[in-house]
Short mmCIF file of N, CA and C in Angstrom, two decimals:
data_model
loop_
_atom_site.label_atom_id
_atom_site.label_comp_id
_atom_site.label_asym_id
_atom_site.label_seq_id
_atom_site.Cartn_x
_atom_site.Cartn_y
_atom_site.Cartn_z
N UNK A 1 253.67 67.98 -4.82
CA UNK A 1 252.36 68.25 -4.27
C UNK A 1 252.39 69.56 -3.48
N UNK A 2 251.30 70.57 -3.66
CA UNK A 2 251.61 71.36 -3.16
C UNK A 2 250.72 71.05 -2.18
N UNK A 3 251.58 71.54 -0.43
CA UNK A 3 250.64 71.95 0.78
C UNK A 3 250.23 72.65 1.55
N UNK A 4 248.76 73.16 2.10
CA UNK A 4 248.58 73.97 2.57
C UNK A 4 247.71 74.03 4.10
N UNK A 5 248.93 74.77 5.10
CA UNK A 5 248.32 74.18 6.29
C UNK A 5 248.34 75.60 7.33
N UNK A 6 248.46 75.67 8.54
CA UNK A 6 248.68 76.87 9.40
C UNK A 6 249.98 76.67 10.29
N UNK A 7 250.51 77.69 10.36
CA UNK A 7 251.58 77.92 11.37
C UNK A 7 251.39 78.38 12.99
N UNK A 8 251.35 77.15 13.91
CA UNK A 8 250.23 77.22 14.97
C UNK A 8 248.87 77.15 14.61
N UNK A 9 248.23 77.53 16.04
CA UNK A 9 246.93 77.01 16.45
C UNK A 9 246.15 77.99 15.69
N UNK A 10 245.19 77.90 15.02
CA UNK A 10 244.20 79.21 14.72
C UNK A 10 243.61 78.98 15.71
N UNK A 11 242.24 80.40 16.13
CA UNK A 11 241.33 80.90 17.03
C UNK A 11 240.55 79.96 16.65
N UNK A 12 240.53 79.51 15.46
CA UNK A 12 239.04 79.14 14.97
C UNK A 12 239.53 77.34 15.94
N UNK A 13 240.06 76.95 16.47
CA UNK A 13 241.05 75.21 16.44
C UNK A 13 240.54 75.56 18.02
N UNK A 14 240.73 77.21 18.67
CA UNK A 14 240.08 77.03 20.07
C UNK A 14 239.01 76.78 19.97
N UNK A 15 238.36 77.73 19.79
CA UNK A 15 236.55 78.17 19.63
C UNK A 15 236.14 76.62 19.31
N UNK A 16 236.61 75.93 18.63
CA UNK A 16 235.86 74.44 18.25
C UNK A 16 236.02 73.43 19.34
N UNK A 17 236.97 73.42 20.39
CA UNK A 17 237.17 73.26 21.84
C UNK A 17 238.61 72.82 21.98
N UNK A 18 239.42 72.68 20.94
CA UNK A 18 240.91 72.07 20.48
C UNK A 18 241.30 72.93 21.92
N UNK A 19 241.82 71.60 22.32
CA UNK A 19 242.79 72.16 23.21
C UNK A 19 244.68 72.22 23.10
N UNK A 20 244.96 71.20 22.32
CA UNK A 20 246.65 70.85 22.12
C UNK A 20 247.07 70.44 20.97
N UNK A 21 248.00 70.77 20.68
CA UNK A 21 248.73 70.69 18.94
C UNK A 21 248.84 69.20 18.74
N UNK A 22 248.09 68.32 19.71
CA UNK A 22 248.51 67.04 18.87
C UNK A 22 246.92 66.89 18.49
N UNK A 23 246.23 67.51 18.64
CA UNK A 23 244.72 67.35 18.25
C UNK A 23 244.64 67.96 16.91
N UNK A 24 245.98 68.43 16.41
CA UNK A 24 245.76 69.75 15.41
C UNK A 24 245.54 68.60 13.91
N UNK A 25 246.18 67.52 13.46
CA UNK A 25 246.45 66.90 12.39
C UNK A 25 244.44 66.75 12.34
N UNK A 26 244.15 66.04 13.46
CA UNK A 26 242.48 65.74 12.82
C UNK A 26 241.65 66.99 12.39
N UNK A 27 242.10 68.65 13.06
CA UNK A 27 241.37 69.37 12.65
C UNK A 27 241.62 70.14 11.81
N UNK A 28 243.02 70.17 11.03
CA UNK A 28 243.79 70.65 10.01
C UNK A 28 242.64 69.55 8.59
N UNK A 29 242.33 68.07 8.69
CA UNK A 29 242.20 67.52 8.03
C UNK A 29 240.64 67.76 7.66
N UNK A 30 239.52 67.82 8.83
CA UNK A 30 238.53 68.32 8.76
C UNK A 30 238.12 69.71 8.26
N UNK A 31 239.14 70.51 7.75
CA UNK A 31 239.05 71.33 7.00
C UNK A 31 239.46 72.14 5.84
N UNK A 32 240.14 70.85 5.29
CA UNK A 32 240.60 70.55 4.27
C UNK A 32 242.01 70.94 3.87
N UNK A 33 242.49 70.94 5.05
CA UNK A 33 244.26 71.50 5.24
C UNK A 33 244.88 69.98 4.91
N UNK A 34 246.55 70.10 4.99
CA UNK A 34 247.45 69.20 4.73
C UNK A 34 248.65 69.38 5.42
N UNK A 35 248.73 70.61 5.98
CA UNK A 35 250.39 70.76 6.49
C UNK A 35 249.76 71.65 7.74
N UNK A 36 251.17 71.57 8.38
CA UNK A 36 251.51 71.65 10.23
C UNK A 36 252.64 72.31 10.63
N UNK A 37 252.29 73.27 10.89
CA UNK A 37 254.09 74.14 11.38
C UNK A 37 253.87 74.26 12.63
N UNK A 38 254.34 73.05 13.70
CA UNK A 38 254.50 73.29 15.00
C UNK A 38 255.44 74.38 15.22
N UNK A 39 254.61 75.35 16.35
CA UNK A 39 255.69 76.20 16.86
C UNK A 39 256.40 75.86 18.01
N UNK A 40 257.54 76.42 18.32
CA UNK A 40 258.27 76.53 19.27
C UNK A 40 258.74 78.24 19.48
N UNK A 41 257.81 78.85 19.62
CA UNK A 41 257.93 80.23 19.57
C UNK A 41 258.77 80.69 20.36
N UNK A 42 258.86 80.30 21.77
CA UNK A 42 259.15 80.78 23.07
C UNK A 42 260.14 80.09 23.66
N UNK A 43 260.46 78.60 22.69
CA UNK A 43 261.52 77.86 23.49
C UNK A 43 260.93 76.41 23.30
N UNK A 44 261.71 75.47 23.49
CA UNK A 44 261.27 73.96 22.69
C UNK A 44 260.80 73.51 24.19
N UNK A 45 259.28 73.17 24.30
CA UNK A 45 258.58 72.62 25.28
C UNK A 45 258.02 71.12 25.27
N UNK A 46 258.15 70.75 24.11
CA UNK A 46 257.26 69.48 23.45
C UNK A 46 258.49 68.34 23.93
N UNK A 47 257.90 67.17 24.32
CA UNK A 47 258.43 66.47 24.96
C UNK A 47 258.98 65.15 23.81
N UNK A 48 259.56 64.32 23.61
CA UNK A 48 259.77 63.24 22.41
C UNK A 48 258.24 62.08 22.42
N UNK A 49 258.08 61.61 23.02
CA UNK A 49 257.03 61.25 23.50
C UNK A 49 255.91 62.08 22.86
N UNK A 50 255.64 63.17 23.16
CA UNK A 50 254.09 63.90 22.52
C UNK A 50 254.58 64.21 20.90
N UNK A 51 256.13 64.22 20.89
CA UNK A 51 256.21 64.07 19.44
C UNK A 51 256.43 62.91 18.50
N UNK A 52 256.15 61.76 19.05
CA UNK A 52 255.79 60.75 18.35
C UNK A 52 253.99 60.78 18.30
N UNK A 53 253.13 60.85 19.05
CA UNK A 53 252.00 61.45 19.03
C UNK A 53 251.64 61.81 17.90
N UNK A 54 252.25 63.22 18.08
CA UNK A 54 252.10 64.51 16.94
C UNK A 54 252.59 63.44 15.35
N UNK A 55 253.13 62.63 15.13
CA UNK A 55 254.00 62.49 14.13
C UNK A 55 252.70 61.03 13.58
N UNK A 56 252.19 60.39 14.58
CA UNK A 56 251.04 59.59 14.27
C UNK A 56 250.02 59.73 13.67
N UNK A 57 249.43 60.98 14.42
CA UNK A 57 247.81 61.94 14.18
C UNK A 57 248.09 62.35 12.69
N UNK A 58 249.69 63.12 12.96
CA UNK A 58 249.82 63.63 11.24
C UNK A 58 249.69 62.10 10.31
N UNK A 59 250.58 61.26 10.75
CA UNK A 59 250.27 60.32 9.50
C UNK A 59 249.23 59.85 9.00
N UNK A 60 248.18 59.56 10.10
CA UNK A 60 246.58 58.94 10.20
C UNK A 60 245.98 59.70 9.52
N UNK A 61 246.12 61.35 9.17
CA UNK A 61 244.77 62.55 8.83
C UNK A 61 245.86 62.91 7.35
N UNK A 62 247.04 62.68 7.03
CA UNK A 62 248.10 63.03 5.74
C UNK A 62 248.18 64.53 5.93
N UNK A 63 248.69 64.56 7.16
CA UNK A 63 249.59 65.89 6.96
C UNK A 63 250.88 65.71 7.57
N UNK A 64 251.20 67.53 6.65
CA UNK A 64 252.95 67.47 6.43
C UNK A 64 253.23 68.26 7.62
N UNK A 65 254.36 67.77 8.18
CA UNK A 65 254.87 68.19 9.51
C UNK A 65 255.97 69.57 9.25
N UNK A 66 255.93 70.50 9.34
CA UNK A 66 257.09 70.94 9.64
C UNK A 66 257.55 71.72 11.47
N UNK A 67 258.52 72.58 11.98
CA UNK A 67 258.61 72.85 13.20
C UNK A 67 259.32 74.64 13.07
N UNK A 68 258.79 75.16 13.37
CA UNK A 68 259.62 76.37 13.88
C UNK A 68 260.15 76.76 14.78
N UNK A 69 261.50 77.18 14.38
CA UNK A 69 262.67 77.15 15.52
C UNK A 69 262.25 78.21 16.26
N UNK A 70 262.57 78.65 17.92
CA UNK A 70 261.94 79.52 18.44
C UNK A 70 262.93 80.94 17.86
N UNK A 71 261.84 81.92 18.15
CA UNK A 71 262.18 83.46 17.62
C UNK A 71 263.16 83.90 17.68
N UNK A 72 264.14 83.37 18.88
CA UNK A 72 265.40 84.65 19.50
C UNK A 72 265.92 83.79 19.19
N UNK A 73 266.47 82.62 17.98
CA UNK A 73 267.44 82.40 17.23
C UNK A 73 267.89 83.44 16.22
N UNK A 74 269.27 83.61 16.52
CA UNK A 74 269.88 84.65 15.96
C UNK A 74 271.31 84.54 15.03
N UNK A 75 271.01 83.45 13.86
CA UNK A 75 272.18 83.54 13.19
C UNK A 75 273.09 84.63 12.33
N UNK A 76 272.36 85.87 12.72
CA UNK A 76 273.74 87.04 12.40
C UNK A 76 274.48 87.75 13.07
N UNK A 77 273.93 87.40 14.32
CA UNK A 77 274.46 87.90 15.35
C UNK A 77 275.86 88.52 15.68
N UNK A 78 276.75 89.35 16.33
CA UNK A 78 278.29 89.37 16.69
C UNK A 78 279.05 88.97 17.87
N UNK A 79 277.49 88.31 18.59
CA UNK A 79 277.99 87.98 19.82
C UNK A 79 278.25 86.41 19.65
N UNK A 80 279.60 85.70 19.77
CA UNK A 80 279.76 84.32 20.13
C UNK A 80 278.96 83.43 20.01
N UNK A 81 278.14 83.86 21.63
CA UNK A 81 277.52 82.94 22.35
C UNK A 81 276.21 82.94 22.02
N UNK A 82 275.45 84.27 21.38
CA UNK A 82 274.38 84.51 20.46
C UNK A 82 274.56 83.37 19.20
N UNK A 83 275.61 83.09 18.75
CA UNK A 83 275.39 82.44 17.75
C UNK A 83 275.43 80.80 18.48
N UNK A 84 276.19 80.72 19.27
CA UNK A 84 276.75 79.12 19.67
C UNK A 84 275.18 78.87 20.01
N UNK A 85 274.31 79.50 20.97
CA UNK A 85 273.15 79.03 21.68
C UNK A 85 271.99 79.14 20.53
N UNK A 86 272.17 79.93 19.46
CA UNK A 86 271.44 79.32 18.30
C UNK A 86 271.87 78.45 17.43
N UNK A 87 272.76 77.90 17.31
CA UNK A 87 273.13 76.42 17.29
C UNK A 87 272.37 75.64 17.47
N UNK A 88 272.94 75.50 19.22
CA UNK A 88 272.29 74.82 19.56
C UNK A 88 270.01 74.60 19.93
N UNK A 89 269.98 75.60 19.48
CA UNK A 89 268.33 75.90 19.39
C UNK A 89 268.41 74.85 17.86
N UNK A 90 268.69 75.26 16.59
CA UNK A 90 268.70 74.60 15.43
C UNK A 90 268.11 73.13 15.46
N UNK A 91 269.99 72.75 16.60
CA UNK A 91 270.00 71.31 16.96
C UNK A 91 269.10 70.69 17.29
N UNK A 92 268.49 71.55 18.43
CA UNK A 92 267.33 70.94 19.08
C UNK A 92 265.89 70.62 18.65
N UNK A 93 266.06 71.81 17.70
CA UNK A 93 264.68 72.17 16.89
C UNK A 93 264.45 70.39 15.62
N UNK A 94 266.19 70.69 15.33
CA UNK A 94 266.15 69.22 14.66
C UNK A 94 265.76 68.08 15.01
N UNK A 95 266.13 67.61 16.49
CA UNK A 95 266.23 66.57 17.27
C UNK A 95 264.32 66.47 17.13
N UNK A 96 263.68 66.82 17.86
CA UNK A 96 262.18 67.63 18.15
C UNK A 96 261.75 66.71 16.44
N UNK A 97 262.26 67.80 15.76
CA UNK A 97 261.47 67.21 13.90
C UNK A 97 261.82 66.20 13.61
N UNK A 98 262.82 65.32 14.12
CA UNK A 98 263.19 64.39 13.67
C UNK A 98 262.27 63.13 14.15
N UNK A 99 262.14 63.47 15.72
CA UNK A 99 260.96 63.00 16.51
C UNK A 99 259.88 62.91 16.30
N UNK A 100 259.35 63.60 15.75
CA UNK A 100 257.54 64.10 14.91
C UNK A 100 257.75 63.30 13.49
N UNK A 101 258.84 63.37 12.80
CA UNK A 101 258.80 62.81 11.77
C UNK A 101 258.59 64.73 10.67
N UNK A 102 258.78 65.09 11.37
CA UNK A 102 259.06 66.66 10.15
C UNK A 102 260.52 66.86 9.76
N UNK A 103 260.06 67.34 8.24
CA UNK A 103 261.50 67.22 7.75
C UNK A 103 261.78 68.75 7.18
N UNK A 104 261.64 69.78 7.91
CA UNK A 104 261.67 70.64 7.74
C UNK A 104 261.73 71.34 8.73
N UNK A 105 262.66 72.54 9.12
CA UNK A 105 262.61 73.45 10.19
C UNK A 105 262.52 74.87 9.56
N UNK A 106 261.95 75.40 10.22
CA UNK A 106 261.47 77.00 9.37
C UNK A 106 262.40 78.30 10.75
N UNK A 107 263.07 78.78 10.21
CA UNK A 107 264.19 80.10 11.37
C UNK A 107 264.16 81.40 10.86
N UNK A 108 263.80 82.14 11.95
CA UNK A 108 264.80 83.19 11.86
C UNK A 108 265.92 83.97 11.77
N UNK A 109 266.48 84.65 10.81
CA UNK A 109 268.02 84.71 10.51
C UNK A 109 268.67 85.68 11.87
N UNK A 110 268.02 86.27 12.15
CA UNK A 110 268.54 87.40 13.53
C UNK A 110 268.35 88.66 12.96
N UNK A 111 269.27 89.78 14.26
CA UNK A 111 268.60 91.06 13.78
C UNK A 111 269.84 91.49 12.90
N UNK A 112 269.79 92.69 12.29
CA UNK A 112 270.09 93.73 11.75
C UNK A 112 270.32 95.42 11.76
N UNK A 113 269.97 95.10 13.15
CA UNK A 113 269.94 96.29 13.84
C UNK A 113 271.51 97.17 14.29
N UNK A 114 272.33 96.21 14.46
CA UNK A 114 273.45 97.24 14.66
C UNK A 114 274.43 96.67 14.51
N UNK A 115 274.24 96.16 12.68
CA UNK A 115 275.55 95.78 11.64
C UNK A 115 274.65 95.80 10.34
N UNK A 116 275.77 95.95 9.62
CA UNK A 116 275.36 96.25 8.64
C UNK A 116 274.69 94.96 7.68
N UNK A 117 273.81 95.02 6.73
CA UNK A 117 273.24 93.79 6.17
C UNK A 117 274.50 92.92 5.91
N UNK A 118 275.24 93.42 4.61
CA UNK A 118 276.57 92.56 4.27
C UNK A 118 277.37 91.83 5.52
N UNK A 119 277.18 92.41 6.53
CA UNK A 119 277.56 92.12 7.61
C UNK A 119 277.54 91.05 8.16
N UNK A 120 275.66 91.24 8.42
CA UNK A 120 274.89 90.20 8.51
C UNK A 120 274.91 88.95 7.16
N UNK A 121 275.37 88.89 6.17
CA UNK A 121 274.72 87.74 5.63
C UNK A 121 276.68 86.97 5.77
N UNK A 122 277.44 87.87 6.01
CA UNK A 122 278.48 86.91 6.13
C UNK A 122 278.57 85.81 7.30
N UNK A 123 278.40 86.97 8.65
CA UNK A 123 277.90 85.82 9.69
C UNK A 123 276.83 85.05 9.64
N UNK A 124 276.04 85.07 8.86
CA UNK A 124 274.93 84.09 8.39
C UNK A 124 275.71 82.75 7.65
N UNK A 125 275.89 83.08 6.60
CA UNK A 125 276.37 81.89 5.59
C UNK A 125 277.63 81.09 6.32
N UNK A 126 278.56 81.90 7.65
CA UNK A 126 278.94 81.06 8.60
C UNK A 126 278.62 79.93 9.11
N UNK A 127 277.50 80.92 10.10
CA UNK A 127 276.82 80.17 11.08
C UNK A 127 276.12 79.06 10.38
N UNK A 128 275.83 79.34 9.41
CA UNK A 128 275.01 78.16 8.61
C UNK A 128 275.29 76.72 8.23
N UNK A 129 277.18 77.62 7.58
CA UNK A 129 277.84 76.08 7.74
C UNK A 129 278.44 75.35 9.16
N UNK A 130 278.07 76.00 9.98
CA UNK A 130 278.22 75.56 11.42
C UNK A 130 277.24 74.41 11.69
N UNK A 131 275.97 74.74 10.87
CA UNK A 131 274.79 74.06 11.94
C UNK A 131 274.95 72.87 11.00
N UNK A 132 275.23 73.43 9.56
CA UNK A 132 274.69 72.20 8.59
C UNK A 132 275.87 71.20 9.30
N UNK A 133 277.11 71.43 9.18
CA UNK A 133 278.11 70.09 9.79
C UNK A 133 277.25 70.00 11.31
N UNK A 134 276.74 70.37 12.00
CA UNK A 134 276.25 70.11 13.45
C UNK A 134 274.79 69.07 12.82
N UNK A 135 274.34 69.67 12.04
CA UNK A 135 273.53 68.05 11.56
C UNK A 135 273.68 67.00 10.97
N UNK A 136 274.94 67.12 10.57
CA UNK A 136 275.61 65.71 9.75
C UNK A 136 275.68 65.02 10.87
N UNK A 137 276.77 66.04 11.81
CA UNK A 137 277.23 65.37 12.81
C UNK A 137 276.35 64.43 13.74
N UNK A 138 275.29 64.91 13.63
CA UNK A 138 274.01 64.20 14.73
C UNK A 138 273.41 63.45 13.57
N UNK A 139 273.44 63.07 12.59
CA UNK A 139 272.78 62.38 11.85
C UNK A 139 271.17 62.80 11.56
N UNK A 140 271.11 64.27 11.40
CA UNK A 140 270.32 65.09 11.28
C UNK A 140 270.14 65.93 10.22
N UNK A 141 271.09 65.17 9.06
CA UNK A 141 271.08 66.12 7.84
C UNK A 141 270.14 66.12 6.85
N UNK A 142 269.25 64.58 7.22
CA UNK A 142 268.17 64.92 6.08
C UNK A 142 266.90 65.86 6.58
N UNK A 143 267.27 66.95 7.48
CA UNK A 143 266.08 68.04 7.96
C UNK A 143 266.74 69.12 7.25
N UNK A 144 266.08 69.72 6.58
CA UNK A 144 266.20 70.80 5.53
C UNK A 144 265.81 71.79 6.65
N UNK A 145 266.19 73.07 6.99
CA UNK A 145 266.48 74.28 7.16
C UNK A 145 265.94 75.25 6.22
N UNK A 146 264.99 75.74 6.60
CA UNK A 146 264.63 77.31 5.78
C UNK A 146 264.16 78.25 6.46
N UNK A 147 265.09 79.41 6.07
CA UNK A 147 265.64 80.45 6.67
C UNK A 147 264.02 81.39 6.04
N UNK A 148 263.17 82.04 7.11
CA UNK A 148 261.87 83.09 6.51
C UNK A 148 262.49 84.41 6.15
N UNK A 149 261.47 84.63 5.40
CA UNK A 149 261.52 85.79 5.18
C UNK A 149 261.15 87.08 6.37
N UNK A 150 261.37 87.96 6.69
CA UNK A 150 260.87 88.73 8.27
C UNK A 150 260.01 89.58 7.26
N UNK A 151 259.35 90.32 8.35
CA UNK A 151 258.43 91.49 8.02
C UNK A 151 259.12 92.65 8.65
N UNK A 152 259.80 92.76 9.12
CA UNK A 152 260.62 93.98 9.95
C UNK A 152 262.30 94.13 9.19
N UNK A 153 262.36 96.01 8.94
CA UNK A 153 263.60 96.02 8.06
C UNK A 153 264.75 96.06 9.36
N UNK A 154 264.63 95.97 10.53
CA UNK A 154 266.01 95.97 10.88
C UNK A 154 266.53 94.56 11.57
N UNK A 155 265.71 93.58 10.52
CA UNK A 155 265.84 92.10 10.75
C UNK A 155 266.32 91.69 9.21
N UNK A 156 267.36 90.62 9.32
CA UNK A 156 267.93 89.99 8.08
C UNK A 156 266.49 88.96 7.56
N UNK A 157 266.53 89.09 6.87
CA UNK A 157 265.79 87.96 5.88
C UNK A 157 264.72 88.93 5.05
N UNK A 158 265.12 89.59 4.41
CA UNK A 158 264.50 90.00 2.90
C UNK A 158 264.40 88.43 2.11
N UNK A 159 263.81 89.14 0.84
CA UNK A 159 263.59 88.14 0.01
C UNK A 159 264.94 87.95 -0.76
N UNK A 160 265.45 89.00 -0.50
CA UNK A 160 266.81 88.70 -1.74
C UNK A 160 267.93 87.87 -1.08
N UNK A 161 267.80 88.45 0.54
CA UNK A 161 268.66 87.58 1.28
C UNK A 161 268.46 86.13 1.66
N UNK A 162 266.87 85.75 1.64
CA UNK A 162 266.92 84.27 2.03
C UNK A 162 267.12 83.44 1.03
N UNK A 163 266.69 84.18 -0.42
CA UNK A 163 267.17 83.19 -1.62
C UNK A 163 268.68 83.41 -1.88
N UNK A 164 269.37 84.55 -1.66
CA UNK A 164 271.01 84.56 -1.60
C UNK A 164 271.66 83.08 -0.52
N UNK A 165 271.18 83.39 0.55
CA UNK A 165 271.69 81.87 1.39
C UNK A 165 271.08 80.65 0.50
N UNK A 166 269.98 80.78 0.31
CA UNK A 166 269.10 79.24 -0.25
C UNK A 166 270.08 78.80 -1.33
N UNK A 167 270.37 79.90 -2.17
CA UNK A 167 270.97 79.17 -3.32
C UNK A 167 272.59 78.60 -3.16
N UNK A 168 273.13 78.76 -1.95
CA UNK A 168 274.54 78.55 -1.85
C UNK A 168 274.54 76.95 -0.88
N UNK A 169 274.04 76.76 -0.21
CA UNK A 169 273.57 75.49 0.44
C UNK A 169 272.55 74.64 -0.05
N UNK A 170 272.47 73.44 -0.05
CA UNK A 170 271.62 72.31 -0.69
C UNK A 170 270.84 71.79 0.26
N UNK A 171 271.11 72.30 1.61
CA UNK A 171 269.96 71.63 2.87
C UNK A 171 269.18 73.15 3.04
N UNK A 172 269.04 73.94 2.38
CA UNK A 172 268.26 75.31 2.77
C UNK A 172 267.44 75.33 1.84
N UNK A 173 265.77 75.87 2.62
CA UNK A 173 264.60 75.89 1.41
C UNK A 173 264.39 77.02 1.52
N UNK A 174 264.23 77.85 0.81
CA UNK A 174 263.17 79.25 1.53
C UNK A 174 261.69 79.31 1.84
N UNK A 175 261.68 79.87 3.24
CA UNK A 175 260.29 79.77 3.46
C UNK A 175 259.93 81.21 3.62
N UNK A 176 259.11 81.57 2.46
CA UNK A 176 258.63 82.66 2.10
C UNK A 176 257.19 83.23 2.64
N UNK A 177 257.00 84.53 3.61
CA UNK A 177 256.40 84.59 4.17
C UNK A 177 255.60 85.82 3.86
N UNK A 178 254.83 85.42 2.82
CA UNK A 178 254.09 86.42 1.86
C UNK A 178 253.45 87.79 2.71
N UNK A 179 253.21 87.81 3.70
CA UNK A 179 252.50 88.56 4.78
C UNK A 179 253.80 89.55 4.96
N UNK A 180 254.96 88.77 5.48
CA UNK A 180 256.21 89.34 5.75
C UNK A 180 256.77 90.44 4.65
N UNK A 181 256.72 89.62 3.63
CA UNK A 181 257.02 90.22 2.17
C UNK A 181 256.46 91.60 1.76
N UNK A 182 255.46 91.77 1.82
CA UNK A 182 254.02 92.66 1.53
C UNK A 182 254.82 93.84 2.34
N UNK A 183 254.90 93.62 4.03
CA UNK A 183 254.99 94.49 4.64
C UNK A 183 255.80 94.92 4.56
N UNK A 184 256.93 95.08 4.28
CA UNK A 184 258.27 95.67 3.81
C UNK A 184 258.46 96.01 2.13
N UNK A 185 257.75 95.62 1.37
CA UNK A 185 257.68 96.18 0.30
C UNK A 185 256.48 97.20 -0.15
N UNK A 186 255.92 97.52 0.55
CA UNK A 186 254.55 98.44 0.24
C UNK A 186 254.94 99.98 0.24
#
């Protein structure tokens, strides 16, 4: 089935008086949407509790949950602790979807800015098998991971690179970000 929903709140979800993302499933449904990409843009704020909520409203109105990991996850990183603390963001992002009942997490691969791509996709396909055993380990492996595509070239995730990772791992989807795409290929 294919679904089609928004990533965050649209203007149009204020203006109608929506105040909070757990109000979002009834007004995603009232307008003939199906899917839900809670953000976590800035850092995971949503409590377990409002994400059982969130995971209700979606079931009641039939939409699909997914969650985005916040931005300054950085799996190409060269710094350590850049990678360990996006880890643990992953983890958390998992824990969170697992809570809502979304089975999908949507990330950013990191920058590219001062290493080289090849560089970058080795510490990628690392870090990757880092997180995937870090979700076995938590019993978090049936949340699929997909790595976007960016709109900015001195950020990893081209199109060639997120389907290069997608196709080497079996818990990775690509989430292709046609907007993103456009802008770097024009």
């Amino acid at each position: 089935m294919i679904r089609f929903g928004t990533a965050g709140n649209p203007e149009d979800f204020y203006a109608k008086s929506g105040k909070s993302a757990l109000e979002m499933p009834e007004y995603l449904k009232t307008i003939g949407l199906n899917a839900y990409e809670y953000q976590c843009t800035f850092g995971i704020k949503i409590t377990p509790d409002a994400c059982e909520i969130l995971k209700e409203k979606a079931e009641e109105n039939g939409i699909f949950l997914s969650v985005h990991a916040p931005f300054f996850t950085d799996i190409s990183s060269e710094s350590e602790e850049k990678i360990k603390d996006s880890i643990g963001l992953v983890l958390k992002t998992a824990e969170i979807s697992d809570y809502m009942g979304a089975s999908r997490i949507v990330m950013h691969m990191g920058s590219a800015k001062y290493i080289t791509r090849r560089k970058g996709m080795e510490i990628t396909f690392n870090t990757v098998r880092k997180i995937l055993r870090k979700l076995e380990e938590n019993n978090l492996s049936h949340i699929s991971v997909c790595p976007e595509t960016m709109g900015k070239f001195d950020m990893m995730g081209t199109y060639d690179e997120v389907l290069e990772l997608c196709v080497n791992f079996d818990n990775l989807i690509p989430a292709l970000d046609f907007g993103h795409i456009n802008s770097i290929t024009q």
